[in-house]
Amino acid sequence: MPQTAYLPHIAYDSVVFGFSEGDLKILIMEYHNTGLFALPGGFVRLQENLNDAVLRGLNERTGLTNIYLEQFYTFGDFSRFDPEVMRTLLEANGILPADGYEWMLDRFISVAYYALINYEDVRPRPDALSDSCEWYPVNELPELILDHQHIVEKAIQTLRDNLDRKLVGGNLLPKKFTMNELQNVYEAILGTKLRRTTFQRKMLAAEVLTRHEKHFSGKAHMAPYLYSFK
Amino acid sequence: MPQTAYLPHIAYDSVVFGFSEGDLKILIMEYHNTGLFALPGGFVRLQENLNDAVLRGLNERTGLTNIYLEQFYTFGDFSRFDPEVMRTLLEANGILPADGYEWMLDRFISVAYYALINYEDVRPRPDALSDSCEWYPVNELPELILDHQHIVEKAIQTLRDNLDRKLVGGNLLPKKFTMNELQNVYEAILGTKLRRTTFQRKMLAAEVLTRHEKHFSGKAHMAPYLYSFK
DNA sequence: TTACTATTGTCACAAACTGAGACAATAAGA
DNA sequence: TCTTATTGTCTCAGTTTGTGACAATAGTAA
């Protein structure tokens, strides 16, 4: 990452949501030899679109290409500025700031995005600076650097606000899913239980679902239909 | 604006909404000797919070201090980069880029905000680079530089989406207003007519208004109550 | 003083929507 | 064949919303 390759002072952070075992989860990086946890983020190349930079970073970490991505806020408080954190990350990777990395110790304004992906499609991959990239339930996050906890909270709040308006919950599931699975996603996002009949009626009335064949799970009860988003 | 005073590559643009004569209007700058029209914007000082920079810029142009302000999107496409526009603006003001203004010809990522203000509270003031700062109805804007037309459209869309959820329409009116005036604001923002009785019932049920004395306009009919937001 | 007009606050009724439960129809195991 | 758990659908009541009606003004005109 030499100085000339990226726009200085500008970063992005991404809150990558997945759904598994009944929990809403997000991808968190743990940096090599530091015990520091952070959202996966990155920088923008000099001639690159901001949105493309985020998609590139997500692709590098998840291998996915068609990602549901939404920009939700830009964090620009001066109090975000804490060069010691970045210095620690660089040193843990054997990098001296003087070797062309001084710009990473500057103040950054960060554009935050959230992504919704199908948990099963991802094998998280660490990037060059990181030790591990793992899923954590949103209610059991480790302590995060800088204002990243705040970014996560705002991401969840925005996702909740957009849930009914944009009907995006399906992006957290495989192509085909049952009505019960979809309801579980909604409940995990909203943090509340929903009524089965009311939920089903609302989803069907919205006319965004296509009904497919039944799914036989081997359980001793009526088999549910599979659905997909139109 | 010497190089050292501001963060490079980062700008903000503000869409300042006002309401007058039945129209939703926004503040547009016309730059001196160029015929170029643009949203009022600015830069962030090295140790300044992003949000504070925007409030500072709005204060310089409107004299207002308590401004309803909302960040809505950050525009970061590389296609925004057009140094000729900025070069024209500088030259029209007799400034040579070589005099420490080269950074203004670089690529910028712009964080966009919208503000809602009471039209009557404002006497728009031009800033150092500008010739005039005037209100334009949103449906009769001049051609704007770069992607500013796109920014305006996204601002209006966001305002519409937030209107019911945040009940912010009152920020475009004086402290006290009639129900009919509030309805006119909503209609101007949404671009549609609303039913008088339904609108009044919804507003009263929301329990966000305080009812004050009646307002006698001199017209030959029942006088309406004045309201203010709680 | 007495009509007359335009607008306002409120009510009434129907239509649409939502919460909550009931129930028959399975799918598999006992 | 009986039992159990879950699903798709229906019903009914309560709430909200669309729509019009109507009396109560505040001025103007006769």
Short mmCIF file of C-alpha atoms (C1' of nucleotides) in Angstrom, two decimals:
data_model
loop_
_atom_site.label_atom_id
_atom_site.label_comp_id
_atom_site.label_asym_id
_atom_site.label_seq_id
_atom_site.Cartn_x
_atom_site.Cartn_y
_atom_site.Cartn_z
CA MET A 1 0.00 0.00 0.00
CA PRO A 2 2.38 2.78 -1.08
CA GLN A 3 1.25 6.34 -0.67
CA THR A 4 0.53 6.93 -4.33
CA ALA A 5 -1.97 4.12 -4.69
CA TYR A 6 -4.82 5.39 -2.47
CA LEU A 7 -6.71 8.56 -1.66
CA PRO A 8 -5.45 9.87 1.68
CA HIS A 9 -7.81 10.70 4.55
CA ILE A 10 -10.60 8.56 3.08
CA ALA A 11 -11.50 5.06 4.22
CA TYR A 12 -14.50 2.81 4.21
CA ASP A 13 -15.79 0.33 6.76
CA SER A 14 -18.22 -2.45 6.01
CA VAL A 15 -20.71 -4.18 8.28
CA VAL A 16 -21.27 -7.54 6.65
CA PHE A 17 -24.42 -9.23 7.91
CA GLY A 18 -25.06 -12.94 7.78
CA PHE A 19 -27.65 -15.19 9.36
CA SER A 20 -26.89 -18.53 10.97
CA GLU A 21 -28.22 -20.66 13.80
CA GLY A 22 -30.94 -18.16 14.50
CA ASP A 23 -28.53 -15.28 15.05
CA LEU A 24 -27.73 -12.17 13.09
CA LYS A 25 -23.96 -12.13 12.71
CA ILE A 26 -21.32 -9.81 11.28
CA LEU A 27 -17.79 -10.29 10.01
CA ILE A 28 -15.08 -9.03 12.37
CA MET A 29 -11.34 -8.95 11.74
CA GLU A 30 -8.84 -9.74 14.44
CA TYR A 31 -5.47 -8.20 13.68
CA HIS A 32 -2.35 -10.25 13.88
CA ASN A 33 -0.47 -10.14 17.21
CA THR A 34 -2.48 -7.24 18.62
CA GLY A 35 -5.72 -8.60 19.98
CA LEU A 36 -7.42 -5.67 18.25
CA PHE A 37 -10.79 -6.25 16.60
CA ALA A 38 -12.19 -4.12 13.80
CA LEU A 39 -14.69 -3.97 10.99
CA PRO A 40 -13.31 -4.99 7.62
CA GLY A 41 -12.42 -1.82 5.77
CA GLY A 42 -10.08 -0.38 3.25
CA PHE A 43 -9.07 2.51 1.06
CA VAL A 44 -10.00 3.94 -2.31
CA ARG A 45 -7.64 3.83 -5.28
CA LEU A 46 -6.85 7.10 -6.95
CA GLN A 47 -9.08 6.44 -9.97
CA GLU A 48 -11.57 4.07 -8.42
CA ASN A 49 -15.24 4.69 -7.67
CA LEU A 50 -15.92 4.67 -3.94
CA ASN A 51 -18.61 2.00 -4.30
CA ASP A 52 -16.30 -0.15 -6.39
CA ALA A 53 -13.61 0.05 -3.73
CA VAL A 54 -16.01 -1.41 -1.19
CA LEU A 55 -17.12 -4.17 -3.53
CA ARG A 56 -13.48 -4.98 -4.27
CA GLY A 57 -12.67 -5.21 -0.58
CA LEU A 58 -15.65 -7.44 0.12
CA ASN A 59 -14.74 -9.66 -2.79
CA GLU A 60 -11.21 -10.03 -1.48
CA ARG A 61 -12.48 -11.14 1.90
CA THR A 62 -15.50 -13.25 0.98
CA GLY A 63 -14.97 -14.29 -2.63
CA LEU A 64 -18.46 -13.03 -3.47
CA THR A 65 -19.22 -10.83 -6.43
CA ASN A 66 -22.96 -10.09 -6.43
CA ILE A 67 -23.33 -8.47 -3.05
CA TYR A 68 -26.26 -6.49 -1.73
CA LEU A 69 -24.54 -3.34 -0.53
CA GLU A 70 -25.87 -0.13 0.95
CA GLN A 71 -24.05 2.99 2.04
CA PHE A 72 -25.58 4.29 5.26
CA TYR A 73 -23.41 6.97 6.90
CA THR A 74 -20.10 8.78 6.76
CA PHE A 75 -18.27 9.15 10.04
CA GLY A 76 -16.17 12.30 10.19
CA ASP A 77 -15.64 13.33 13.79
CA PHE A 78 -12.13 14.45 14.62
CA SER A 79 -12.27 12.21 17.68
CA ARG A 80 -11.95 9.22 15.32
CA PHE A 81 -8.34 10.24 14.87
CA ASP A 82 -6.11 7.90 16.87
CA PRO A 83 -2.81 7.21 15.12
CA GLU A 84 -1.62 4.86 17.88
CA VAL A 85 -4.15 2.23 16.83
CA MET A 86 -2.94 2.22 13.25
CA ARG A 87 0.69 2.33 14.36
CA THR A 88 0.08 -0.80 16.44
CA LEU A 89 -1.48 -2.58 13.48
CA LEU A 90 1.39 -1.70 11.17
CA GLU A 91 4.07 -2.68 13.66
CA ALA A 92 2.40 -5.99 14.40
CA ASN A 93 2.82 -6.76 10.72
CA GLY A 94 6.46 -5.74 10.68
CA ILE A 95 5.81 -2.54 8.74
CA LEU A 96 7.53 0.71 9.55
CA PRO A 97 5.39 3.79 8.91
CA ALA A 98 8.50 5.46 7.47
CA ASP A 99 8.47 2.97 4.57
CA GLY A 100 5.81 4.96 2.75
CA TYR A 101 2.94 4.29 5.16
CA GLU A 102 2.89 7.60 7.00
CA TRP A 103 -0.41 8.47 5.32
CA MET A 104 -2.10 5.63 7.23
CA LEU A 105 -1.42 7.45 10.48
CA ASP A 106 -3.33 10.54 9.34
CA ARG A 107 -6.85 11.49 10.18
CA PHE A 108 -9.48 9.52 8.24
CA ILE A 109 -13.07 10.09 7.34
CA SER A 110 -14.83 6.78 6.89
CA VAL A 111 -17.77 5.97 4.66
CA ALA A 112 -19.72 3.09 6.16
CA TYR A 113 -21.64 0.43 4.22
CA TYR A 114 -23.61 -2.60 5.19
CA ALA A 115 -23.84 -5.77 3.15
CA LEU A 116 -26.33 -8.63 3.32
CA ILE A 117 -24.99 -11.98 2.24
CA ASN A 118 -25.93 -15.61 2.41
CA TYR A 119 -23.89 -17.04 5.28
CA GLU A 120 -23.41 -20.34 3.51
CA ASP A 121 -21.86 -18.71 0.45
CA VAL A 122 -18.91 -17.38 2.41
CA ARG A 123 -15.62 -18.73 3.57
CA PRO A 124 -14.17 -15.64 5.23
CA ARG A 125 -10.60 -14.94 4.18
CA PRO A 126 -8.18 -12.82 6.15
CA ASP A 127 -6.43 -10.04 4.27
CA ALA A 128 -2.77 -9.07 4.29
CA LEU A 129 -2.81 -7.19 7.58
CA SER A 130 -5.14 -9.48 9.43
CA ASP A 131 -4.88 -12.63 11.36
CA SER A 132 -8.47 -13.86 11.20
CA CYS A 133 -11.85 -12.86 9.88
CA GLU A 134 -14.71 -14.47 11.74
CA TRP A 135 -18.45 -14.32 12.23
CA TYR A 136 -19.72 -12.93 15.52
CA PRO A 137 -23.33 -12.67 16.69
CA VAL A 138 -24.20 -8.98 16.90
CA ASN A 139 -24.99 -9.41 20.58
CA GLU A 140 -21.64 -10.99 21.39
CA LEU A 141 -19.10 -8.75 19.71
CA PRO A 142 -15.60 -8.32 21.09
CA GLU A 143 -14.48 -4.82 21.94
CA LEU A 144 -13.79 -2.99 18.68
CA ILE A 145 -11.28 -0.27 17.83
CA LEU A 146 -12.12 3.41 17.42
CA ASP A 147 -15.82 4.07 16.84
CA HIS A 148 -16.53 0.72 15.20
CA GLN A 149 -19.04 -0.33 17.84
CA HIS A 150 -20.96 2.85 17.09
CA ILE A 151 -20.82 2.10 13.36
CA VAL A 152 -22.29 -1.35 13.97
CA GLU A 153 -25.14 0.09 16.02
CA LYS A 154 -25.99 2.59 13.32
CA ALA A 155 -25.86 -0.16 10.69
CA ILE A 156 -28.33 -2.28 12.62
CA GLN A 157 -30.62 0.68 13.16
CA THR A 158 -30.57 1.54 9.46
CA LEU A 159 -31.17 -2.08 8.49
CA ARG A 160 -34.20 -2.20 10.78
CA ASP A 161 -35.58 1.03 9.36
CA ASN A 162 -35.16 -0.24 5.80
CA LEU A 163 -36.42 -3.74 6.41
CA ASP A 164 -40.09 -3.22 5.63
CA ARG A 165 -39.54 -0.50 3.08
CA LYS A 166 -37.09 -2.37 0.92
CA LEU A 167 -37.89 -5.99 1.80
CA VAL A 168 -34.23 -6.92 1.76
CA GLY A 169 -34.32 -9.68 4.35
CA GLY A 170 -34.13 -12.32 1.64
CA ASN A 171 -30.55 -11.37 0.79
CA LEU A 172 -29.49 -13.11 3.99
CA LEU A 173 -30.92 -16.45 2.83
CA PRO A 174 -30.23 -18.95 0.07
CA LYS A 175 -32.16 -18.50 -3.19
CA LYS A 176 -34.98 -20.70 -1.93
CA PHE A 177 -36.25 -20.63 1.62
CA THR A 178 -39.31 -21.40 3.68
CA MET A 179 -41.62 -18.81 5.16
CA ASN A 180 -40.45 -19.81 8.61
CA GLU A 181 -36.81 -19.21 7.72
CA LEU A 182 -37.67 -15.77 6.39
CA GLN A 183 -39.55 -14.99 9.58
CA ASN A 184 -36.54 -16.03 11.65
CA VAL A 185 -34.39 -13.57 9.71
CA TYR A 186 -36.82 -10.76 10.39
CA GLU A 187 -36.99 -11.62 14.05
CA ALA A 188 -33.21 -11.70 14.35
CA ILE A 189 -32.89 -8.30 12.70
CA LEU A 190 -35.67 -6.65 14.65
CA GLY A 191 -34.87 -8.40 17.90
CA THR A 192 -38.54 -9.21 18.50
CA LYS A 193 -40.89 -12.12 17.94
CA LEU A 194 -43.46 -11.78 15.16
CA ARG A 195 -46.85 -13.45 14.74
CA ARG A 196 -46.69 -16.24 12.26
CA THR A 197 -50.00 -15.61 10.52
CA THR A 198 -49.62 -11.87 10.33
CA PHE A 199 -46.10 -12.19 8.95
CA GLN A 200 -47.13 -14.70 6.32
CA ARG A 201 -50.10 -12.62 5.24
CA LYS A 202 -47.99 -9.49 4.91
CA MET A 203 -45.28 -11.19 2.88
CA LEU A 204 -47.74 -12.80 0.50
CA ALA A 205 -49.68 -9.56 0.10
CA ALA A 206 -46.50 -7.69 -0.81
CA GLU A 207 -46.31 -9.80 -3.98
CA VAL A 208 -42.54 -10.05 -3.92
CA LEU A 209 -42.33 -13.81 -3.43
CA THR A 210 -42.59 -16.66 -5.90
CA ARG A 211 -43.88 -19.94 -4.52
CA HIS A 212 -42.05 -23.09 -5.52
CA GLU A 213 -42.27 -26.79 -4.66
CA LYS A 214 -42.69 -28.06 -1.13
CA HIS A 215 -39.69 -28.80 1.02
CA PHE A 216 -39.66 -32.13 2.84
CA SER A 217 -37.40 -31.80 5.83
CA GLY A 218 -38.01 -35.33 7.20
CA LYS A 219 -39.85 -33.87 10.19
CA ALA A 220 -43.23 -35.26 11.15
CA HIS A 221 -45.51 -32.46 10.00
CA MET A 222 -46.94 -30.71 6.99
CA ALA A 223 -44.20 -29.68 4.56
CA PRO A 224 -43.83 -25.95 3.93
CA TYR A 225 -43.54 -24.36 0.50
CA LEU A 226 -40.24 -22.96 -0.69
CA TYR A 227 -40.18 -19.34 -1.85
CA SER A 228 -37.79 -17.07 -3.66
CA PHE A 229 -37.78 -13.34 -4.22
CA LYS A 230 -39.04 -12.21 -7.61
CA MET B 1 -7.77 28.67 1.60
CA PRO B 2 -4.14 27.61 1.82
CA GLN B 3 -3.36 23.93 1.49
CA THR B 4 -2.62 23.37 5.13
CA ALA B 5 -6.00 24.53 6.39
CA TYR B 6 -8.27 21.83 4.96
CA LEU B 7 -8.43 18.08 4.46
CA PRO B 8 -7.68 17.33 0.82
CA HIS B 9 -9.98 15.20 -1.34
CA ILE B 10 -12.92 15.73 1.01
CA ALA B 11 -15.75 18.20 0.44
CA TYR B 12 -19.33 18.61 1.46
CA ASP B 13 -22.35 19.88 -0.44
CA SER B 14 -25.54 21.09 1.17
CA VAL B 15 -29.07 21.11 -0.19
CA VAL B 16 -30.79 23.86 1.78
CA PHE B 17 -34.57 23.60 1.58
CA GLY B 18 -36.95 26.48 2.15
CA PHE B 19 -40.65 26.96 1.51
CA SER B 20 -42.17 30.07 -0.02
CA GLU B 21 -45.13 30.97 -2.20
CA GLY B 22 -46.27 27.38 -2.28
CA ASP B 23 -42.99 26.09 -3.66
CA LEU B 24 -40.21 24.00 -2.23
CA LYS B 25 -37.00 25.91 -2.94
CA ILE B 26 -33.28 25.39 -2.49
CA LEU B 27 -30.30 27.70 -2.23
CA ILE B 28 -28.09 27.79 -5.34
CA MET B 29 -24.83 29.68 -5.77
CA GLU B 30 -23.93 31.41 -9.01
CA TYR B 31 -20.20 31.86 -9.33
CA HIS B 32 -18.74 35.18 -10.25
CA ASN B 33 -18.09 35.77 -13.97
CA THR B 34 -18.65 32.16 -14.96
CA GLY B 35 -22.37 31.55 -15.27
CA LEU B 36 -21.78 28.32 -13.36
CA PHE B 37 -24.36 27.25 -10.79
CA ALA B 38 -23.64 24.95 -7.88
CA LEU B 39 -24.82 23.77 -4.49
CA PRO B 40 -23.27 25.63 -1.58
CA GLY B 41 -20.44 23.51 -0.29
CA GLY B 42 -17.07 23.68 1.37
CA PHE B 43 -14.18 21.89 2.98
CA VAL B 44 -13.28 20.44 6.36
CA ARG B 45 -10.59 21.96 8.54
CA LEU B 46 -7.82 19.67 9.67
CA GLN B 47 -9.12 19.35 13.23
CA GLU B 48 -12.79 20.01 12.64
CA ASN B 49 -15.68 17.55 12.90
CA LEU B 50 -17.28 16.94 9.52
CA ASN B 51 -20.73 17.89 10.82
CA ASP B 52 -19.35 21.07 12.34
CA ALA B 53 -17.80 22.06 9.03
CA VAL B 54 -21.20 21.89 7.37
CA LEU B 55 -22.86 23.89 10.13
CA ARG B 56 -20.10 26.47 9.88
CA GLY B 57 -20.57 26.80 6.12
CA LEU B 58 -24.33 27.16 6.46
CA ASN B 59 -23.91 29.76 9.15
CA GLU B 60 -21.58 31.76 6.93
CA ARG B 61 -24.12 31.79 4.14
CA THR B 62 -27.40 32.14 6.02
CA GLY B 63 -26.48 33.60 9.40
CA LEU B 64 -28.48 30.83 11.07
CA THR B 65 -27.16 28.82 13.97
CA ASN B 66 -29.84 26.29 14.95
CA ILE B 67 -30.24 24.43 11.70
CA TYR B 68 -31.99 21.13 11.11
CA LEU B 69 -29.33 19.19 9.25
CA GLU B 70 -29.19 15.64 7.98
CA GLN B 71 -26.43 13.78 6.19
CA PHE B 72 -27.91 11.63 3.43
CA TYR B 73 -25.24 10.32 1.06
CA THR B 74 -21.58 10.45 0.12
CA PHE B 75 -20.80 10.78 -3.56
CA GLY B 76 -17.55 9.15 -4.52
CA ASP B 77 -17.59 8.25 -8.21
CA PHE B 78 -14.40 9.00 -10.07
CA SER B 79 -16.49 10.62 -12.79
CA ARG B 80 -17.09 13.51 -10.39
CA PHE B 81 -13.50 14.51 -11.03
CA ASP B 82 -13.43 17.49 -13.40
CA PRO B 83 -10.59 19.90 -12.59
CA GLU B 84 -11.57 22.29 -15.38
CA VAL B 85 -14.69 23.33 -13.48
CA MET B 86 -12.72 24.24 -10.39
CA ARG B 87 -10.01 25.90 -12.46
CA THR B 88 -12.66 28.10 -14.04
CA LEU B 89 -14.03 29.06 -10.64
CA LEU B 90 -10.60 29.97 -9.31
CA GLU B 91 -9.59 31.97 -12.37
CA ALA B 92 -12.85 33.92 -12.38
CA ASN B 93 -11.88 35.07 -8.91
CA GLY B 94 -8.38 36.04 -9.96
CA ILE B 95 -6.75 33.14 -8.14
CA LEU B 96 -3.90 31.15 -9.62
CA PRO B 97 -3.92 27.49 -8.65
CA ALA B 98 -0.16 27.72 -8.26
CA ASP B 99 -0.63 30.06 -5.30
CA GLY B 100 -1.29 27.17 -2.96
CA TYR B 101 -4.62 26.12 -4.43
CA GLU B 102 -3.49 23.08 -6.43
CA TRP B 103 -5.28 20.80 -3.97
CA MET B 104 -8.61 22.22 -5.12
CA LEU B 105 -8.04 20.75 -8.56
CA ASP B 106 -7.73 17.23 -7.16
CA ARG B 107 -10.35 14.55 -7.05
CA PHE B 108 -12.97 15.07 -4.31
CA ILE B 109 -15.35 12.84 -2.50
CA SER B 110 -18.34 14.82 -1.32
CA VAL B 111 -20.52 14.19 1.70
CA ALA B 112 -23.99 15.57 1.04
CA TYR B 113 -26.36 17.03 3.62
CA TYR B 114 -29.78 18.56 3.48
CA ALA B 115 -31.01 21.34 5.72
CA LEU B 116 -34.53 22.51 6.46
CA ILE B 117 -34.86 26.16 7.36
CA ASN B 118 -37.52 28.80 7.70
CA TYR B 119 -37.36 30.81 4.49
CA GLU B 120 -38.16 34.04 6.28
CA ASP B 121 -35.22 33.68 8.67
CA VAL B 122 -32.69 33.86 5.87
CA ARG B 123 -31.01 36.60 3.95
CA PRO B 124 -28.72 34.53 1.73
CA ARG B 125 -25.17 35.83 1.67
CA PRO B 126 -22.64 35.04 -1.04
CA ASP B 127 -19.30 33.72 0.09
CA ALA B 128 -15.83 34.75 -1.00
CA LEU B 129 -15.84 32.87 -4.29
CA SER B 130 -19.43 33.51 -5.23
CA ASP B 131 -21.36 36.19 -6.91
CA SER B 132 -24.85 35.41 -5.70
CA CYS B 133 -26.72 32.93 -3.57
CA GLU B 134 -30.40 32.70 -4.45
CA TRP B 135 -33.51 30.62 -3.87
CA TYR B 136 -34.73 28.51 -6.77
CA PRO B 137 -37.87 26.38 -6.89
CA VAL B 138 -36.78 22.76 -7.11
CA ASN B 139 -38.65 22.40 -10.38
CA GLU B 140 -36.94 25.40 -11.99
CA LEU B 141 -33.27 24.91 -11.25
CA PRO B 142 -30.60 26.20 -13.59
CA GLU B 143 -28.12 23.69 -14.97
CA LEU B 144 -25.73 22.75 -12.16
CA ILE B 145 -22.07 21.77 -12.27
CA LEU B 146 -20.76 18.22 -11.92
CA ASP B 147 -23.29 15.83 -10.37
CA HIS B 148 -25.11 18.46 -8.34
CA GLN B 149 -28.42 17.88 -10.09
CA HIS B 150 -28.16 14.25 -9.07
CA ILE B 151 -27.39 15.27 -5.48
CA VAL B 152 -30.51 17.43 -5.40
CA GLU B 153 -32.67 14.58 -6.66
CA LYS B 154 -31.33 12.23 -4.02
CA ALA B 155 -31.90 14.86 -1.34
CA ILE B 156 -35.54 15.27 -2.33
CA GLN B 157 -36.04 11.52 -2.41
CA THR B 158 -34.53 11.12 1.05
CA LEU B 159 -36.59 13.99 2.41
CA ARG B 160 -39.76 12.37 1.10
CA ASP B 161 -38.83 9.02 2.62
CA ASN B 162 -38.13 10.64 5.98
CA LEU B 163 -41.11 12.96 6.03
CA ASP B 164 -43.60 10.75 7.80
CA ARG B 165 -41.09 8.90 9.89
CA LYS B 166 -39.41 11.95 11.37
CA LEU B 167 -42.16 14.57 11.02
CA VAL B 168 -39.64 17.21 10.06
CA GLY B 169 -41.86 19.30 7.80
CA GLY B 170 -42.31 21.91 10.50
CA ASN B 171 -38.68 22.98 10.25
CA LEU B 172 -39.59 24.73 7.00
CA LEU B 173 -42.12 26.98 8.74
CA PRO B 174 -42.06 29.72 11.34
CA LYS B 175 -42.51 28.69 14.96
CA LYS B 176 -46.28 29.03 14.70
CA PHE B 177 -48.27 28.00 11.68
CA THR B 178 -51.74 26.90 10.65
CA MET B 179 -52.69 23.37 9.74
CA ASN B 180 -53.22 24.48 6.17
CA GLU B 181 -49.72 25.90 5.93
CA LEU B 182 -48.27 22.65 7.24
CA GLN B 183 -50.29 20.73 4.69
CA ASN B 184 -48.98 22.96 1.91
CA VAL B 185 -45.42 22.13 2.96
CA TYR B 186 -46.14 18.41 2.84
CA GLU B 187 -47.75 18.73 -0.55
CA ALA B 188 -44.81 20.69 -1.92
CA ILE B 189 -42.34 18.09 -0.69
CA LEU B 190 -44.29 15.07 -1.85
CA GLY B 191 -45.47 16.68 -5.07
CA THR B 192 -49.03 15.45 -4.51
CA LYS B 193 -52.27 16.78 -3.10
CA LEU B 194 -53.40 15.47 0.27
CA ARG B 195 -56.88 15.20 1.78
CA ARG B 196 -57.51 17.92 4.28
CA THR B 197 -59.38 15.88 6.88
CA THR B 198 -57.08 12.88 6.72
CA PHE B 199 -54.01 15.08 7.00
CA GLN B 200 -55.40 16.97 9.98
CA ARG B 201 -56.43 13.81 11.77
CA LYS B 202 -53.03 12.21 11.26
CA MET B 203 -51.14 15.23 12.51
CA LEU B 204 -53.30 15.60 15.60
CA ALA B 205 -53.11 11.88 16.35
CA ALA B 206 -49.30 11.99 16.16
CA GLU B 207 -49.34 14.19 19.27
CA VAL B 208 -46.42 16.30 18.14
CA LEU B 209 -48.30 19.59 17.84
CA THR B 210 -49.31 22.13 20.45
CA ARG B 211 -52.42 24.15 19.71
CA HIS B 212 -52.26 27.89 20.32
CA GLU B 213 -54.59 30.87 19.78
CA LYS B 214 -56.56 31.40 16.60
CA HIS B 215 -55.10 33.32 13.72
CA PHE B 216 -57.28 36.01 12.13
CA SER B 217 -56.12 36.57 8.58
CA GLY B 218 -58.81 39.12 7.64
CA LYS B 219 -60.41 36.64 5.26
CA ALA B 220 -64.13 35.99 5.38
CA HIS B 221 -64.24 32.60 7.03
CA MET B 222 -63.65 30.71 10.23
CA ALA B 223 -60.23 31.47 11.70
CA PRO B 224 -57.82 28.51 11.98
CA TYR B 225 -55.80 27.64 15.06
CA LEU B 226 -52.09 28.20 15.18
CA TYR B 227 -49.85 25.24 16.03
CA SER B 228 -46.24 24.69 16.94
CA PHE B 229 -44.17 21.54 17.25
CA LYS B 230 -43.68 20.28 20.78
"C1'" DT C 1 -79.20 43.82 10.71
"C1'" DT C 2 -79.37 40.22 7.71
"C1'" DA C 3 -77.95 37.22 3.98
"C1'" DC C 4 -73.92 35.24 1.70
"C1'" DT C 5 -69.39 33.05 0.96
"C1'" DA C 6 -65.21 30.60 1.97
"C1'" DT C 7 -62.76 27.90 5.18
"C1'" DT C 8 -62.29 25.32 9.44
"C1'" DG C 9 -62.92 21.73 13.13
"C1'" DT C 10 -65.27 17.71 13.86
"C1'" DC C 11 -68.12 13.82 13.13
"C1'" DA C 12 -70.07 9.67 10.66
"C1'" DC C 13 -69.78 5.81 7.89
"C1'" DA C 14 -67.61 2.52 4.91
"C1'" DA C 15 -63.54 0.28 3.31
"C1'" DA C 16 -59.10 -1.52 4.20
"C1'" DC C 17 -55.77 -3.32 7.30
"C1'" DT C 18 -54.00 -5.78 11.50
"C1'" DG C 19 -54.01 -8.68 15.77
"C1'" DA C 20 -55.28 -12.97 17.54
"C1'" DG C 21 -57.02 -17.29 17.53
"C1'" DA C 22 -59.25 -21.57 15.26
"C1'" DC C 23 -58.96 -25.45 12.33
"C1'" DA C 24 -58.33 -28.71 8.79
"C1'" DA C 25 -54.41 -30.67 6.12
"C1'" DT C 26 -50.52 -32.87 6.07
"C1'" DA C 27 -45.62 -35.81 6.97
"C1'" DA C 28 -43.39 -38.82 9.53
"C1'" DG C 29 -42.90 -41.89 13.56
"C1'" DA C 30 -45.01 -45.07 16.99
"C1'" DT D 1 -54.06 -46.61 12.35
"C1'" DC D 2 -53.03 -43.28 15.84
"C1'" DT D 3 -50.19 -39.43 17.42
"C1'" DT D 4 -47.57 -35.18 17.09
"C1'" DA D 5 -45.76 -30.97 15.24
"C1'" DT D 6 -46.14 -27.57 11.80
"C1'" DT D 7 -48.32 -25.33 7.90
"C1'" DG D 8 -51.73 -22.79 4.98
"C1'" DT D 9 -55.90 -20.60 5.35
"C1'" DC D 10 -59.97 -18.67 7.36
"C1'" DT D 11 -62.67 -15.94 10.70
"C1'" DC D 12 -63.79 -12.33 13.64
"C1'" DA D 13 -62.98 -8.28 16.17
"C1'" DG D 14 -60.52 -4.09 16.76
"C1'" DT D 15 -58.04 -0.33 14.56
"C1'" DT D 16 -56.81 2.74 10.99
"C1'" DT D 17 -57.79 5.22 6.72
"C1'" DG D 18 -60.61 7.21 2.77
"C1'" DT D 19 -64.47 10.04 1.93
"C1'" DG D 20 -68.05 12.98 2.45
"C1'" DA D 21 -71.25 15.74 5.45
"C1'" DC D 22 -72.17 19.49 8.47
"C1'" DA D 23 -72.32 23.02 11.78
"C1'" DA D 24 -69.41 26.97 13.28
"C1'" DT D 25 -67.35 30.85 12.23
"C1'" DA D 26 -65.23 35.75 10.12
"C1'" DG D 27 -65.59 38.77 7.04
"C1'" DT D 28 -68.33 41.14 2.92
"C1'" DA D 29 -72.40 42.71 0.65
"C1'" DA D 30 -77.18 44.01 0.66
#
